[in-house]
Amino acid sequence: MIELFRKYKIYYSLAFTFILLGLLSLLFLDKGEMVLELNDKHTIILDNFFLGITKIGETIGGILIFMVLLLFAKREFTYIFLISILLSLIVSQGLKRLVFSDESRPSATYEDLKPVANLERHTDHSFPSGHTTAAFTFFTLLALGIEKRWVQVVAPVAASLIGISRVYLGQHYLNDIVAGAVLGLFLASVSVYLFHKYFPEKSE
């Protein structure tokens, strides 16, 4: 794993920095404070921007990144992507629905959140953020699969924006997205490490 961090130090340095900022914010902010702060900043432009960004953490984003890896990355990353996504889905949904099933979302607590056109706010299964978990899974694999410096810079920024979009849209609390970021980063990284370790014959 250390070798993985060294090889992709730009990506991991930025990803860890964003996660650390989130963790530090949790120390100084009340649980719903960031939700309320961002709720006061709503504009039509930001609504549309974050509605678009948040979709990258959904199936359409996964398909797009899978296609990029299929076309431009080593063949092993198509296998790793499928394994990682399956793990990400099982773990995040298992935590949401079995372990933290009583965690309600911001809209269940704050009924006067500003409405966003074409957005249906959910009220339950808040922790962790599935979109953020998926985003950090997607973009970790993109950064590791496409060995370009600019991708290692863009990937953690994009994943973090997807996490922020979930708070801006009133779908999650800050702790939900921080947990999702850690989870996605961890699962994707471990998938790459274990695949290389146990299936070296499939690595090019």
PDB file of C-alpha atoms in Angstrom:
ATOM      1  CA  MET A   1       0.000   0.000   0.000  1.00  0.00           C
ATOM      2  CA  ILE A   2       2.880   2.370   0.790  1.00  0.00           C
ATOM      3  CA  GLU A   3       4.185   1.884  -2.732  1.00  0.00           C
ATOM      4  CA  LEU A   4       0.734   2.798  -4.077  1.00  0.00           C
ATOM      5  CA  PHE A   5       0.716   6.023  -2.053  1.00  0.00           C
ATOM      6  CA  ARG A   6       4.183   6.916  -3.286  1.00  0.00           C
ATOM      7  CA  LYS A   7       3.422   6.239  -6.937  1.00  0.00           C
ATOM      8  CA  TYR A   8       0.246   8.326  -6.873  1.00  0.00           C
ATOM      9  CA  LYS A   9       1.331  10.820  -4.217  1.00  0.00           C
ATOM     10  CA  ILE A  10      -0.321  13.791  -5.942  1.00  0.00           C
ATOM     11  CA  TYR A  11      -3.746  12.175  -5.869  1.00  0.00           C
ATOM     12  CA  TYR A  12      -3.462  10.800  -2.349  1.00  0.00           C
ATOM     13  CA  SER A  13      -1.987  14.027  -0.953  1.00  0.00           C
ATOM     14  CA  LEU A  14      -4.936  16.042  -2.283  1.00  0.00           C
ATOM     15  CA  ALA A  15      -7.541  13.439  -1.309  1.00  0.00           C
ATOM     16  CA  PHE A  16      -6.159  13.170   2.231  1.00  0.00           C
ATOM     17  CA  THR A  17      -6.032  16.969   2.483  1.00  0.00           C
ATOM     18  CA  PHE A  18      -9.701  17.330   1.548  1.00  0.00           C
ATOM     19  CA  ILE A  19     -10.682  14.570   3.986  1.00  0.00           C
ATOM     20  CA  LEU A  20      -8.586  16.162   6.741  1.00  0.00           C
ATOM     21  CA  LEU A  21     -10.294  19.516   6.138  1.00  0.00           C
ATOM     22  CA  GLY A  22     -13.629  17.759   6.496  1.00  0.00           C
ATOM     23  CA  LEU A  23     -12.558  16.066   9.725  1.00  0.00           C
ATOM     24  CA  LEU A  24     -11.285  19.341  11.176  1.00  0.00           C
ATOM     25  CA  SER A  25     -14.556  21.047  10.233  1.00  0.00           C
ATOM     26  CA  LEU A  26     -16.443  18.369  12.166  1.00  0.00           C
ATOM     27  CA  LEU A  27     -14.543  19.400  15.290  1.00  0.00           C
ATOM     28  CA  PHE A  28     -15.682  23.008  15.085  1.00  0.00           C
ATOM     29  CA  LEU A  29     -19.139  22.819  13.502  1.00  0.00           C
ATOM     30  CA  ASP A  30     -22.378  21.450  14.872  1.00  0.00           C
ATOM     31  CA  LYS A  31     -23.837  18.527  12.945  1.00  0.00           C
ATOM     32  CA  GLY A  32     -26.218  20.535  10.740  1.00  0.00           C
ATOM     33  CA  GLU A  33     -24.309  23.810  10.673  1.00  0.00           C
ATOM     34  CA  MET A  34     -22.774  23.382   7.236  1.00  0.00           C
ATOM     35  CA  VAL A  35     -26.137  22.322   5.795  1.00  0.00           C
ATOM     36  CA  LEU A  36     -27.691  25.554   7.063  1.00  0.00           C
ATOM     37  CA  GLU A  37     -24.726  27.666   5.952  1.00  0.00           C
ATOM     38  CA  LEU A  38     -24.883  26.341   2.396  1.00  0.00           C
ATOM     39  CA  ASN A  39     -28.668  26.557   2.412  1.00  0.00           C
ATOM     40  CA  ASP A  40     -28.317  30.330   2.805  1.00  0.00           C
ATOM     41  CA  LYS A  41     -26.062  30.479  -0.272  1.00  0.00           C
ATOM     42  CA  HIS A  42     -28.560  28.984  -2.733  1.00  0.00           C
ATOM     43  CA  THR A  43     -28.835  30.556  -6.181  1.00  0.00           C
ATOM     44  CA  ILE A  44     -30.251  29.170  -9.429  1.00  0.00           C
ATOM     45  CA  ILE A  45     -26.743  28.949 -10.881  1.00  0.00           C
ATOM     46  CA  LEU A  46     -25.383  27.001  -7.906  1.00  0.00           C
ATOM     47  CA  ASP A  47     -28.486  24.810  -7.814  1.00  0.00           C
ATOM     48  CA  ASN A  48     -27.949  23.772 -11.435  1.00  0.00           C
ATOM     49  CA  PHE A  49     -24.203  23.356 -10.954  1.00  0.00           C
ATOM     50  CA  PHE A  50     -24.517  21.061  -7.952  1.00  0.00           C
ATOM     51  CA  LEU A  51     -27.432  19.148  -9.471  1.00  0.00           C
ATOM     52  CA  GLY A  52     -25.172  18.374 -12.424  1.00  0.00           C
ATOM     53  CA  ILE A  53     -22.142  17.555 -10.274  1.00  0.00           C
ATOM     54  CA  THR A  54     -24.070  15.228  -7.982  1.00  0.00           C
ATOM     55  CA  LYS A  55     -25.131  13.042 -10.934  1.00  0.00           C
ATOM     56  CA  ILE A  56     -21.497  12.036 -11.463  1.00  0.00           C
ATOM     57  CA  GLY A  57     -21.802  10.110  -8.195  1.00  0.00           C
ATOM     58  CA  GLU A  58     -24.610   8.073  -9.735  1.00  0.00           C
ATOM     59  CA  THR A  59     -24.778   5.313 -12.358  1.00  0.00           C
ATOM     60  CA  ILE A  60     -24.120   7.672 -15.253  1.00  0.00           C
ATOM     61  CA  GLY A  61     -20.821   8.793 -13.711  1.00  0.00           C
ATOM     62  CA  GLY A  62     -19.767   5.219 -13.112  1.00  0.00           C
ATOM     63  CA  ILE A  63     -20.501   4.276 -16.715  1.00  0.00           C
ATOM     64  CA  LEU A  64     -18.520   7.229 -18.069  1.00  0.00           C
ATOM     65  CA  ILE A  65     -15.471   6.511 -15.923  1.00  0.00           C
ATOM     66  CA  PHE A  66     -15.679   2.794 -16.703  1.00  0.00           C
ATOM     67  CA  MET A  67     -15.629   3.637 -20.421  1.00  0.00           C
ATOM     68  CA  VAL A  68     -12.591   5.895 -19.964  1.00  0.00           C
ATOM     69  CA  LEU A  69     -10.758   3.130 -18.115  1.00  0.00           C
ATOM     70  CA  LEU A  70     -11.796   0.597 -20.741  1.00  0.00           C
ATOM     71  CA  LEU A  71     -10.383   2.768 -23.522  1.00  0.00           C
ATOM     72  CA  PHE A  72      -7.280   4.295 -21.927  1.00  0.00           C
ATOM     73  CA  ALA A  73      -6.203   2.262 -18.866  1.00  0.00           C
ATOM     74  CA  LYS A  74      -4.602  -1.142 -18.512  1.00  0.00           C
ATOM     75  CA  ARG A  75      -7.048  -4.024 -18.817  1.00  0.00           C
ATOM     76  CA  GLU A  76      -6.713  -4.879 -15.118  1.00  0.00           C
ATOM     77  CA  PHE A  77      -8.560  -1.689 -14.184  1.00  0.00           C
ATOM     78  CA  THR A  78     -11.766  -2.844 -15.841  1.00  0.00           C
ATOM     79  CA  TYR A  79     -11.767  -5.846 -13.484  1.00  0.00           C
ATOM     80  CA  ILE A  80     -10.755  -3.740 -10.485  1.00  0.00           C
ATOM     81  CA  PHE A  81     -13.458  -1.182 -11.262  1.00  0.00           C
ATOM     82  CA  LEU A  82     -16.209  -3.803 -11.216  1.00  0.00           C
ATOM     83  CA  ILE A  83     -14.886  -5.345  -7.998  1.00  0.00           C
ATOM     84  CA  SER A  84     -14.572  -1.946  -6.310  1.00  0.00           C
ATOM     85  CA  ILE A  85     -18.036  -0.796  -7.296  1.00  0.00           C
ATOM     86  CA  LEU A  86     -19.567  -4.016  -5.996  1.00  0.00           C
ATOM     87  CA  LEU A  87     -17.690  -3.652  -2.687  1.00  0.00           C
ATOM     88  CA  SER A  88     -18.589   0.022  -2.442  1.00  0.00           C
ATOM     89  CA  LEU A  89     -22.272  -0.715  -2.988  1.00  0.00           C
ATOM     90  CA  ILE A  90     -22.405  -3.606  -0.513  1.00  0.00           C
ATOM     91  CA  VAL A  91     -20.513  -1.785   2.243  1.00  0.00           C
ATOM     92  CA  SER A  92     -22.155   1.644   1.920  1.00  0.00           C
ATOM     93  CA  GLN A  93     -25.686   0.282   1.584  1.00  0.00           C
ATOM     94  CA  GLY A  94     -25.069  -2.245   4.346  1.00  0.00           C
ATOM     95  CA  LEU A  95     -23.974   0.540   6.694  1.00  0.00           C
ATOM     96  CA  LYS A  96     -26.907   2.726   5.643  1.00  0.00           C
ATOM     97  CA  ARG A  97     -29.640   0.160   5.984  1.00  0.00           C
ATOM     98  CA  LEU A  98     -28.381  -2.228   8.651  1.00  0.00           C
ATOM     99  CA  VAL A  99     -25.893  -0.496  10.952  1.00  0.00           C
ATOM    100  CA  PHE A 100     -26.997   3.157  10.833  1.00  0.00           C
ATOM    101  CA  SER A 101     -30.589   2.672   9.697  1.00  0.00           C
ATOM    102  CA  ASP A 102     -31.921   5.255  12.172  1.00  0.00           C
ATOM    103  CA  GLU A 103     -29.794   8.127  10.830  1.00  0.00           C
ATOM    104  CA  SER A 104     -32.181  10.674   9.324  1.00  0.00           C
ATOM    105  CA  ARG A 105     -31.242  13.210   6.651  1.00  0.00           C
ATOM    106  CA  PRO A 106     -31.194  17.007   6.986  1.00  0.00           C
ATOM    107  CA  SER A 107     -34.621  17.414   5.384  1.00  0.00           C
ATOM    108  CA  ALA A 108     -36.146  15.376   8.209  1.00  0.00           C
ATOM    109  CA  THR A 109     -34.694  17.817  10.752  1.00  0.00           C
ATOM    110  CA  TYR A 110     -34.854  21.107   8.859  1.00  0.00           C
ATOM    111  CA  GLU A 111     -38.213  21.342   7.158  1.00  0.00           C
ATOM    112  CA  ASP A 112     -37.609  24.874   5.855  1.00  0.00           C
ATOM    113  CA  LEU A 113     -34.637  24.101   3.594  1.00  0.00           C
ATOM    114  CA  LYS A 114     -34.848  26.058   0.360  1.00  0.00           C
ATOM    115  CA  PRO A 115     -36.408  23.971  -2.431  1.00  0.00           C
ATOM    116  CA  VAL A 116     -34.317  23.026  -5.460  1.00  0.00           C
ATOM    117  CA  ALA A 117     -36.050  22.475  -8.796  1.00  0.00           C
ATOM    118  CA  ASN A 118     -36.061  18.840  -9.983  1.00  0.00           C
ATOM    119  CA  LEU A 119     -34.740  17.587  -6.639  1.00  0.00           C
ATOM    120  CA  GLU A 120     -36.509  15.112  -4.387  1.00  0.00           C
ATOM    121  CA  ARG A 121     -34.983  15.209  -0.924  1.00  0.00           C
ATOM    122  CA  HIS A 122     -34.807  11.942   0.996  1.00  0.00           C
ATOM    123  CA  THR A 123     -35.425  11.783   4.722  1.00  0.00           C
ATOM    124  CA  ASP A 124     -33.735   8.586   5.925  1.00  0.00           C
ATOM    125  CA  HIS A 125     -30.616   6.399   5.544  1.00  0.00           C
ATOM    126  CA  SER A 126     -28.232   9.323   5.776  1.00  0.00           C
ATOM    127  CA  PHE A 127     -24.947   7.754   6.948  1.00  0.00           C
ATOM    128  CA  PRO A 128     -22.691   7.344   5.022  1.00  0.00           C
ATOM    129  CA  SER A 129     -23.230   9.248   1.772  1.00  0.00           C
ATOM    130  CA  GLY A 130     -23.567   6.715  -1.040  1.00  0.00           C
ATOM    131  CA  HIS A 131     -22.861   9.338  -3.709  1.00  0.00           C
ATOM    132  CA  THR A 132     -19.633  10.389  -2.001  1.00  0.00           C
ATOM    133  CA  THR A 133     -18.547   6.789  -1.474  1.00  0.00           C
ATOM    134  CA  ALA A 134     -19.151   6.092  -5.161  1.00  0.00           C
ATOM    135  CA  ALA A 135     -17.412   9.311  -6.228  1.00  0.00           C
ATOM    136  CA  PHE A 136     -14.211   8.563  -4.322  1.00  0.00           C
ATOM    137  CA  THR A 137     -14.310   4.988  -5.605  1.00  0.00           C
ATOM    138  CA  PHE A 138     -14.752   6.167  -9.207  1.00  0.00           C
ATOM    139  CA  PHE A 139     -12.129   8.888  -9.105  1.00  0.00           C
ATOM    140  CA  THR A 140      -9.532   6.940  -7.134  1.00  0.00           C
ATOM    141  CA  LEU A 141      -9.608   4.292  -9.847  1.00  0.00           C
ATOM    142  CA  LEU A 142      -9.530   6.949 -12.560  1.00  0.00           C
ATOM    143  CA  ALA A 143      -6.439   8.574 -11.013  1.00  0.00           C
ATOM    144  CA  LEU A 144      -4.676   5.232 -10.579  1.00  0.00           C
ATOM    145  CA  GLY A 145      -5.735   3.893 -13.967  1.00  0.00           C
ATOM    146  CA  ILE A 146      -4.924   6.960 -16.064  1.00  0.00           C
ATOM    147  CA  GLU A 147      -1.370   7.778 -15.071  1.00  0.00           C
ATOM    148  CA  LYS A 148      -1.428  11.490 -15.854  1.00  0.00           C
ATOM    149  CA  ARG A 149      -0.531  14.223 -13.375  1.00  0.00           C
ATOM    150  CA  TRP A 150      -3.484  16.403 -14.346  1.00  0.00           C
ATOM    151  CA  VAL A 151      -5.872  13.502 -13.707  1.00  0.00           C
ATOM    152  CA  GLN A 152      -4.382  13.071 -10.221  1.00  0.00           C
ATOM    153  CA  VAL A 153      -5.207  16.733  -9.571  1.00  0.00           C
ATOM    154  CA  VAL A 154      -8.666  16.846 -11.154  1.00  0.00           C
ATOM    155  CA  ALA A 155      -9.888  13.538  -9.681  1.00  0.00           C
ATOM    156  CA  PRO A 156      -9.836  14.437  -5.951  1.00  0.00           C
ATOM    157  CA  VAL A 157     -11.288  17.882  -6.688  1.00  0.00           C
ATOM    158  CA  ALA A 158     -14.178  16.334  -8.647  1.00  0.00           C
ATOM    159  CA  ALA A 159     -14.847  13.702  -5.977  1.00  0.00           C
ATOM    160  CA  SER A 160     -14.836  16.360  -3.245  1.00  0.00           C
ATOM    161  CA  LEU A 161     -17.240  18.580  -5.200  1.00  0.00           C
ATOM    162  CA  ILE A 162     -19.661  15.669  -5.449  1.00  0.00           C
ATOM    163  CA  GLY A 163     -19.478  15.304  -1.675  1.00  0.00           C
ATOM    164  CA  ILE A 164     -20.073  19.029  -1.168  1.00  0.00           C
ATOM    165  CA  SER A 165     -23.018  18.871  -3.569  1.00  0.00           C
ATOM    166  CA  ARG A 166     -24.746  16.424  -1.234  1.00  0.00           C
ATOM    167  CA  VAL A 167     -24.566  18.905   1.642  1.00  0.00           C
ATOM    168  CA  TYR A 168     -25.506  21.883  -0.557  1.00  0.00           C
ATOM    169  CA  LEU A 169     -28.573  20.023  -1.843  1.00  0.00           C
ATOM    170  CA  GLY A 170     -29.629  19.159   1.708  1.00  0.00           C
ATOM    171  CA  GLN A 171     -29.288  15.428   1.152  1.00  0.00           C
ATOM    172  CA  HIS A 172     -26.525  14.768   3.683  1.00  0.00           C
ATOM    173  CA  TYR A 173     -24.665  16.100   6.689  1.00  0.00           C
ATOM    174  CA  LEU A 174     -20.943  16.839   6.635  1.00  0.00           C
ATOM    175  CA  ASN A 175     -20.103  13.699   8.631  1.00  0.00           C
ATOM    176  CA  ASP A 176     -21.952  11.605   6.030  1.00  0.00           C
ATOM    177  CA  ILE A 177     -19.761  12.822   3.189  1.00  0.00           C
ATOM    178  CA  VAL A 178     -16.504  12.621   5.157  1.00  0.00           C
ATOM    179  CA  ALA A 179     -17.291   8.985   5.993  1.00  0.00           C
ATOM    180  CA  GLY A 180     -18.219   8.326   2.363  1.00  0.00           C
ATOM    181  CA  ALA A 181     -14.937   9.843   1.155  1.00  0.00           C
ATOM    182  CA  VAL A 182     -12.867   7.697   3.532  1.00  0.00           C
ATOM    183  CA  LEU A 183     -14.847   4.609   2.581  1.00  0.00           C
ATOM    184  CA  GLY A 184     -14.570   5.124  -1.182  1.00  0.00           C
ATOM    185  CA  LEU A 185     -10.862   5.958  -1.039  1.00  0.00           C
ATOM    186  CA  PHE A 186     -10.139   2.952   1.167  1.00  0.00           C
ATOM    187  CA  LEU A 187     -12.167   0.405  -0.811  1.00  0.00           C
ATOM    188  CA  ALA A 188     -10.787   1.465  -4.181  1.00  0.00           C
ATOM    189  CA  SER A 189      -7.184   1.527  -2.934  1.00  0.00           C
ATOM    190  CA  VAL A 190      -7.456  -1.848  -1.209  1.00  0.00           C
ATOM    191  CA  SER A 191      -9.057  -3.336  -4.336  1.00  0.00           C
ATOM    192  CA  VAL A 192      -6.109  -2.204  -6.467  1.00  0.00           C
ATOM    193  CA  TYR A 193      -3.578  -3.472  -3.925  1.00  0.00           C
ATOM    194  CA  LEU A 194      -5.211  -6.880  -3.448  1.00  0.00           C
ATOM    195  CA  PHE A 195      -5.775  -7.396  -7.173  1.00  0.00           C
ATOM    196  CA  HIS A 196      -2.094  -6.777  -7.916  1.00  0.00           C
ATOM    197  CA  LYS A 197      -1.082  -9.028  -5.023  1.00  0.00           C
ATOM    198  CA  TYR A 198      -3.300 -12.023  -5.739  1.00  0.00           C
ATOM    199  CA  PHE A 199      -3.745 -11.789  -9.507  1.00  0.00           C
ATOM    200  CA  PRO A 200      -0.343 -10.669 -10.804  1.00  0.00           C
ATOM    201  CA  GLU A 201      -0.844 -12.720 -13.969  1.00  0.00           C
ATOM    202  CA  LYS A 202      -3.736 -10.431 -14.954  1.00  0.00           C
ATOM    203  CA  SER A 203      -1.694  -7.267 -14.377  1.00  0.00           C
ATOM    204  CA  GLU A 204       0.077  -5.843 -17.382  1.00  0.00           C
TER     205      GLU A 204
END
